[in-house]
Tab-separated table of C-alpha atoms in Angstrom:
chain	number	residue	atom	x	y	z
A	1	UNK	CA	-15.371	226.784	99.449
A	2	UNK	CA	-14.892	223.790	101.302
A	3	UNK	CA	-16.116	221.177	99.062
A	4	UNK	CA	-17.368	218.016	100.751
A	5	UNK	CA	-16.208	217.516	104.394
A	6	UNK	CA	-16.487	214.242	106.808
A	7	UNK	CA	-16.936	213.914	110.317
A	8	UNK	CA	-14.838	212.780	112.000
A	9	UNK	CA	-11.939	211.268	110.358
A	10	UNK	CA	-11.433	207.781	112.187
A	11	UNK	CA	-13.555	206.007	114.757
A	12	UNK	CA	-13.147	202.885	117.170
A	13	UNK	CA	-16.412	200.998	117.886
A	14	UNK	CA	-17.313	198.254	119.796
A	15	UNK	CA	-19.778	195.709	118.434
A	16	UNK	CA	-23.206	196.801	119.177
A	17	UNK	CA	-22.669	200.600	119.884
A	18	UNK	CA	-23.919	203.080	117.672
A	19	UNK	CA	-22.922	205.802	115.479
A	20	UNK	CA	-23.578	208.540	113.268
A	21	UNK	CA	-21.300	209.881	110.700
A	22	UNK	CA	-21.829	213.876	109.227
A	23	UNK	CA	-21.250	214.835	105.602
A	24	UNK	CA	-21.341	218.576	104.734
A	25	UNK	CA	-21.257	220.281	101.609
A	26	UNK	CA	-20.939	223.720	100.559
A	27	UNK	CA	-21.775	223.536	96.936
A	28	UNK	CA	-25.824	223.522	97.129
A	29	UNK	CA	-25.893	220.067	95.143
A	30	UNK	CA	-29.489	218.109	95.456
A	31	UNK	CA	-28.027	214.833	95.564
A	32	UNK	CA	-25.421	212.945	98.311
A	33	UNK	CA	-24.555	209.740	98.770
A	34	UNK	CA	-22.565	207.503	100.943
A	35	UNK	CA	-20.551	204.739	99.861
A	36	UNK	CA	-18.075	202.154	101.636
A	37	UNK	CA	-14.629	201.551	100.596
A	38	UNK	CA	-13.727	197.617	101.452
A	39	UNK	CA	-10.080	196.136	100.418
A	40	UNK	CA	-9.842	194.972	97.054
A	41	UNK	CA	-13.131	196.325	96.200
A	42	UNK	CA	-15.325	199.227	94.498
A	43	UNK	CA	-17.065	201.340	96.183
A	44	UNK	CA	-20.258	200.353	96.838
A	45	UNK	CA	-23.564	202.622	97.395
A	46	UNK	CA	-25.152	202.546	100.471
A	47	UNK	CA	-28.058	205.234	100.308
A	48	UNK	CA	-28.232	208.047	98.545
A	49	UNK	CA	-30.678	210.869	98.488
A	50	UNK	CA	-31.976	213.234	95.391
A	51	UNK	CA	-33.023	216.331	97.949
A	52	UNK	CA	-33.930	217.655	101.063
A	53	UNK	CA	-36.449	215.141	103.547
A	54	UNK	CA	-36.166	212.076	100.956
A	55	UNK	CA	-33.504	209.144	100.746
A	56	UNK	CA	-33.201	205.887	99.151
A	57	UNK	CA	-31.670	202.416	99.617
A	58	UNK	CA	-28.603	201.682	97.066
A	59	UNK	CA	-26.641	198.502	96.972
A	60	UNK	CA	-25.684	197.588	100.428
A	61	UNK	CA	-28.260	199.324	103.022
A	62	UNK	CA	-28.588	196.709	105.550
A	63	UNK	CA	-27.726	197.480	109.007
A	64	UNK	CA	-27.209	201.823	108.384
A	65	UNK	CA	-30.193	204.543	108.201
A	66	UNK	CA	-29.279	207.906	106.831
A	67	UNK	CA	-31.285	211.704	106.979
A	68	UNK	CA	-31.255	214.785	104.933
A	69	UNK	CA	-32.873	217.246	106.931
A	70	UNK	CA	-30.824	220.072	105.716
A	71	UNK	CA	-29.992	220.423	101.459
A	72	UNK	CA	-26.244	220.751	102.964
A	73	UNK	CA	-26.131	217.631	105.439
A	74	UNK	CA	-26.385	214.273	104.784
A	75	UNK	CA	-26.268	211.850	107.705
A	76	UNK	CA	-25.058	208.217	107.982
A	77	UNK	CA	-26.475	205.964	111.066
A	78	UNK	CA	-25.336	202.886	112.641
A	79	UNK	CA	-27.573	201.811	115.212
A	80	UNK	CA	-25.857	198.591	116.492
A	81	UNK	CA	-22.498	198.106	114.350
A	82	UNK	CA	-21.071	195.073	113.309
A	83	UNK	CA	-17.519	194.142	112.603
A	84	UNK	CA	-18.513	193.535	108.666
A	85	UNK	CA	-19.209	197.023	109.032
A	86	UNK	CA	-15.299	198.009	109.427
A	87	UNK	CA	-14.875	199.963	106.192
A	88	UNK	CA	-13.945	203.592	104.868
A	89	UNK	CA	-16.976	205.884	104.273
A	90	UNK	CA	-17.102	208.104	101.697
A	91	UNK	CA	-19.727	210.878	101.015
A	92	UNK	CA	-20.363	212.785	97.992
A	93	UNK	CA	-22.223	215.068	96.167
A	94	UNK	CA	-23.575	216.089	92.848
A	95	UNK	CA	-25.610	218.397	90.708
A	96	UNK	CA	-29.057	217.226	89.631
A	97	UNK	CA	-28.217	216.727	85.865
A	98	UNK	CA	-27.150	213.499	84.632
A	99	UNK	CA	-23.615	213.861	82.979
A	100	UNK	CA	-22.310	215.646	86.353
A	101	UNK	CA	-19.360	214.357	87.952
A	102	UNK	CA	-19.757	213.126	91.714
A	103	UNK	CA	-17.551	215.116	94.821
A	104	UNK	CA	-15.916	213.103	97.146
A	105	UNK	CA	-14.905	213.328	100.775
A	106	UNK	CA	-11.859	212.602	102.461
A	107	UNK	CA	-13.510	209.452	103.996
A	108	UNK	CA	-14.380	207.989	107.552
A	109	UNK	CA	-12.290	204.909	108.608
A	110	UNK	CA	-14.329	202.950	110.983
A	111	UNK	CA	-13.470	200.046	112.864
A	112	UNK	CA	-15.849	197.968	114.953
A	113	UNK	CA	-14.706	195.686	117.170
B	1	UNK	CA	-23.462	193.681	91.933
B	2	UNK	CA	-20.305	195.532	90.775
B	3	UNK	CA	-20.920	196.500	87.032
B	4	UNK	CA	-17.687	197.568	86.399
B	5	UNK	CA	-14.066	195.428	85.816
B	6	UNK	CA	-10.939	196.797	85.828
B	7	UNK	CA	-7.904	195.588	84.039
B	8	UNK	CA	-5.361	194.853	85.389
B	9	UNK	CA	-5.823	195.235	88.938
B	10	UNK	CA	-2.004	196.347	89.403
B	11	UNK	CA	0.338	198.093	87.316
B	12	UNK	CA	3.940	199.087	87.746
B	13	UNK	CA	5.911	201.330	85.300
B	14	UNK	CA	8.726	203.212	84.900
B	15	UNK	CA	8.374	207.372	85.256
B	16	UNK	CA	7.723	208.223	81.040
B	17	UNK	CA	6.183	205.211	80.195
B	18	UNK	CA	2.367	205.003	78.891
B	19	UNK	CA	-0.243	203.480	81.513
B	20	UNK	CA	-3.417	201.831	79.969
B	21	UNK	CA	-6.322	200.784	82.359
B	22	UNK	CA	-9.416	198.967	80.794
B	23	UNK	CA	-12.889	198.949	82.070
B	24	UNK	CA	-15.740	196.658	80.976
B	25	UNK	CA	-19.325	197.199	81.955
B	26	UNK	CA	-22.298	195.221	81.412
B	27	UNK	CA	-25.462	197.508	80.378
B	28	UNK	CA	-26.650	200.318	78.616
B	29	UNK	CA	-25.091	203.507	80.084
B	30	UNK	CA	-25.370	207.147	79.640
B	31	UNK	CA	-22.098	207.904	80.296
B	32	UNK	CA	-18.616	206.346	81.831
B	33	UNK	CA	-16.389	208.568	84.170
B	34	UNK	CA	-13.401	207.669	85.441
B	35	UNK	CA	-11.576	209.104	89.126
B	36	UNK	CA	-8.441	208.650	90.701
B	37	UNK	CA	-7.830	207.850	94.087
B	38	UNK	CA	-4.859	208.645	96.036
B	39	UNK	CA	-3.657	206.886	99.326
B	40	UNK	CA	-6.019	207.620	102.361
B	41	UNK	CA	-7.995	210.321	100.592
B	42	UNK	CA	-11.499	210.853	98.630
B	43	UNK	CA	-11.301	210.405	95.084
B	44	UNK	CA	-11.377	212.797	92.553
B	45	UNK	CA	-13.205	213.236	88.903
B	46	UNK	CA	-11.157	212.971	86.171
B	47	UNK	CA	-12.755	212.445	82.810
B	48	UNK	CA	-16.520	211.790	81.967
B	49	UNK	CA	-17.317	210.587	78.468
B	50	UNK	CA	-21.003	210.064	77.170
B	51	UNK	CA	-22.452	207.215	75.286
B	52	UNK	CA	-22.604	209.146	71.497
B	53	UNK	CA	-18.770	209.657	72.450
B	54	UNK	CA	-15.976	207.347	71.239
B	55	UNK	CA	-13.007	209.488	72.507
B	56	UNK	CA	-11.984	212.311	74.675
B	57	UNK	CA	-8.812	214.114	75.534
B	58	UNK	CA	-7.980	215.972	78.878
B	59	UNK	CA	-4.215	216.634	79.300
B	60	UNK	CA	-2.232	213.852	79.418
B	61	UNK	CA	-5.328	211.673	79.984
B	62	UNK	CA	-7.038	209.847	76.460
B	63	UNK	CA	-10.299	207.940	76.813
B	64	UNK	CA	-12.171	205.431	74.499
B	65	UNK	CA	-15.427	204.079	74.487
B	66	UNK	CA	-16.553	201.386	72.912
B	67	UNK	CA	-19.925	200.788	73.563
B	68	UNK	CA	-20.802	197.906	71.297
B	69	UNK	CA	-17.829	196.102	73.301
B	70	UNK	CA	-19.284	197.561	76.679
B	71	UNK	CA	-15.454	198.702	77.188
B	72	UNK	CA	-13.345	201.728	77.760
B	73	UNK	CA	-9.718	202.294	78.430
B	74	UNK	CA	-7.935	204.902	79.942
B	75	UNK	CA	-4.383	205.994	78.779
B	76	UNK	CA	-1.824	208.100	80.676
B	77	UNK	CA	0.575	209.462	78.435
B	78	UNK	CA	4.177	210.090	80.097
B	79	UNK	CA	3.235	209.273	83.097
B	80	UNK	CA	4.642	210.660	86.541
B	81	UNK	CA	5.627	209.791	89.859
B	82	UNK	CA	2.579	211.523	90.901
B	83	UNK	CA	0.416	209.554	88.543
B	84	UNK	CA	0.857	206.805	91.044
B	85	UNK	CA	-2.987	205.871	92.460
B	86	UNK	CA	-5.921	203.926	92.451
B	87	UNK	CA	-8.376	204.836	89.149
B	88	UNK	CA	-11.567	203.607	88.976
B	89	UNK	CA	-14.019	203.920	85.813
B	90	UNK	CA	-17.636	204.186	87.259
B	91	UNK	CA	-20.305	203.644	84.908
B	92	UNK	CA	-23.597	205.938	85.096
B	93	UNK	CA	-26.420	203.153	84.299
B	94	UNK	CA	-29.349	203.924	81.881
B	95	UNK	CA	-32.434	202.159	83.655
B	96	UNK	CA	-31.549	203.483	87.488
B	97	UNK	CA	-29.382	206.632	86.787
B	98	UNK	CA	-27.008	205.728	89.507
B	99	UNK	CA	-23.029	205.982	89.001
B	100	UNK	CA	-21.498	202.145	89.824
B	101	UNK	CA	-17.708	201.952	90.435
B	102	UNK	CA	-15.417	198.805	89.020
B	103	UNK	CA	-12.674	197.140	91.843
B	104	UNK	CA	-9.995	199.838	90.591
B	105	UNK	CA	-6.521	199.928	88.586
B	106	UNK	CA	-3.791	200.393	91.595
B	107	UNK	CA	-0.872	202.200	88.873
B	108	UNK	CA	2.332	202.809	90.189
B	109	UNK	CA	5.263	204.870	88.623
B	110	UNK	CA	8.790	204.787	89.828
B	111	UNK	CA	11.309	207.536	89.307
């Protein structure tokens, strides 16, 4: 049982190249989520999605898309990144239920330069 | 917006002594949850307590909730070396259902 697993671990961008960033997990939750990590800061929600084929914005979606084809896969775009989008990534899952705790990743650290 | 605040946003103490993070949040909330976060990695869940709670025990670990104050603390009880991390309370909002994290507690414990 692997948990909730990130690929990959660290990435270099330039600005304007693009990206996509795998989360896998193992523990047939309905809901994922990615979040970014910023110094100093929460974490903040990016999208999240409540099952297979549907997602939704969260706080910051600007400028990232994200797809849940599979109920185990939830994937994080960047089409043309940014430097404000230098960050650590986190995924996680969760059961459907409302007092569930959330499972993290390990993270992503990007870096667009 | 950030819904959680953490206080304070560092702590140093020495290996034994009590550590005591506060959170204040600023609407209604099903329940409050609070993870730790070690250098470089994911974080982890550590506690949940629900709204019709006022306290819960896990270990060392000892939260409150005080929901007329919109407030919880965490307390680590003889704390460790290995206590030393990032905790963050994240609060699970009422209207929208989804879980929003404060700026963190960075706690660290010398030998």
């Amino acid at each position: 049982n692997a948990g909730v697993t990130q690929t990959p671990k660290f990435r270099v961008l330039k600005t304007g190249q693009s990206m996509t960033l795998l989360c896998a997990q193992d523990m047939n939750h309905e809901y994922m989520y990615w979040y970014r990590q910023d110094p100093g800061m929460g974490l903040r929600l990016i999208h999240y999605s409540v099952g297979e084929g549907t997602t939704a914005k969260g706080e910051v979606p600007d400028g990232y898309n994200v797809s849940r084809l599979k109920k185990q896969n939830f994937l994080l775009g960047l089409e043309s990144a940014a430097p404000s989008q230098t960050s650590v990534y986190f995924c996680a899952s969760s059961r459907l239920e409302t007092y569930n705790e959330q499972f993290f990743g390990p993270g992503t650290r990007l870096t667009v330069l | 917006s950030q819904q959680g605040e953490e206080d304070p946003q560092a702590l140093s103490i020495q290996e034994g002594e009590n550590a005591t993070m506060n959170c204040s949040y600023k609407t209604s909330i099903n329940n409050l949850q609070w993870y730790r976060q070690n250098s470089g990695r994911g974080l982890v869940h550590l506690i949940l307590i629900r709204s019709n709670e006022r306290e819960k025990h896990s270990g060392r670990l000892r939260v409150t909730l005080d929901t007329s104050k919109k407030s919880s603390s965490l307390l680590i009880t003889a704390s460790r070396a290995a206590d030393t991390a990032s905790y963050f309370c994240a609060t699970r909002a009422s209207n929208t259902g989804k879980l929003i994290f404060g700026q963190g507690t960075t706690l660290q414990v010398k030998p």
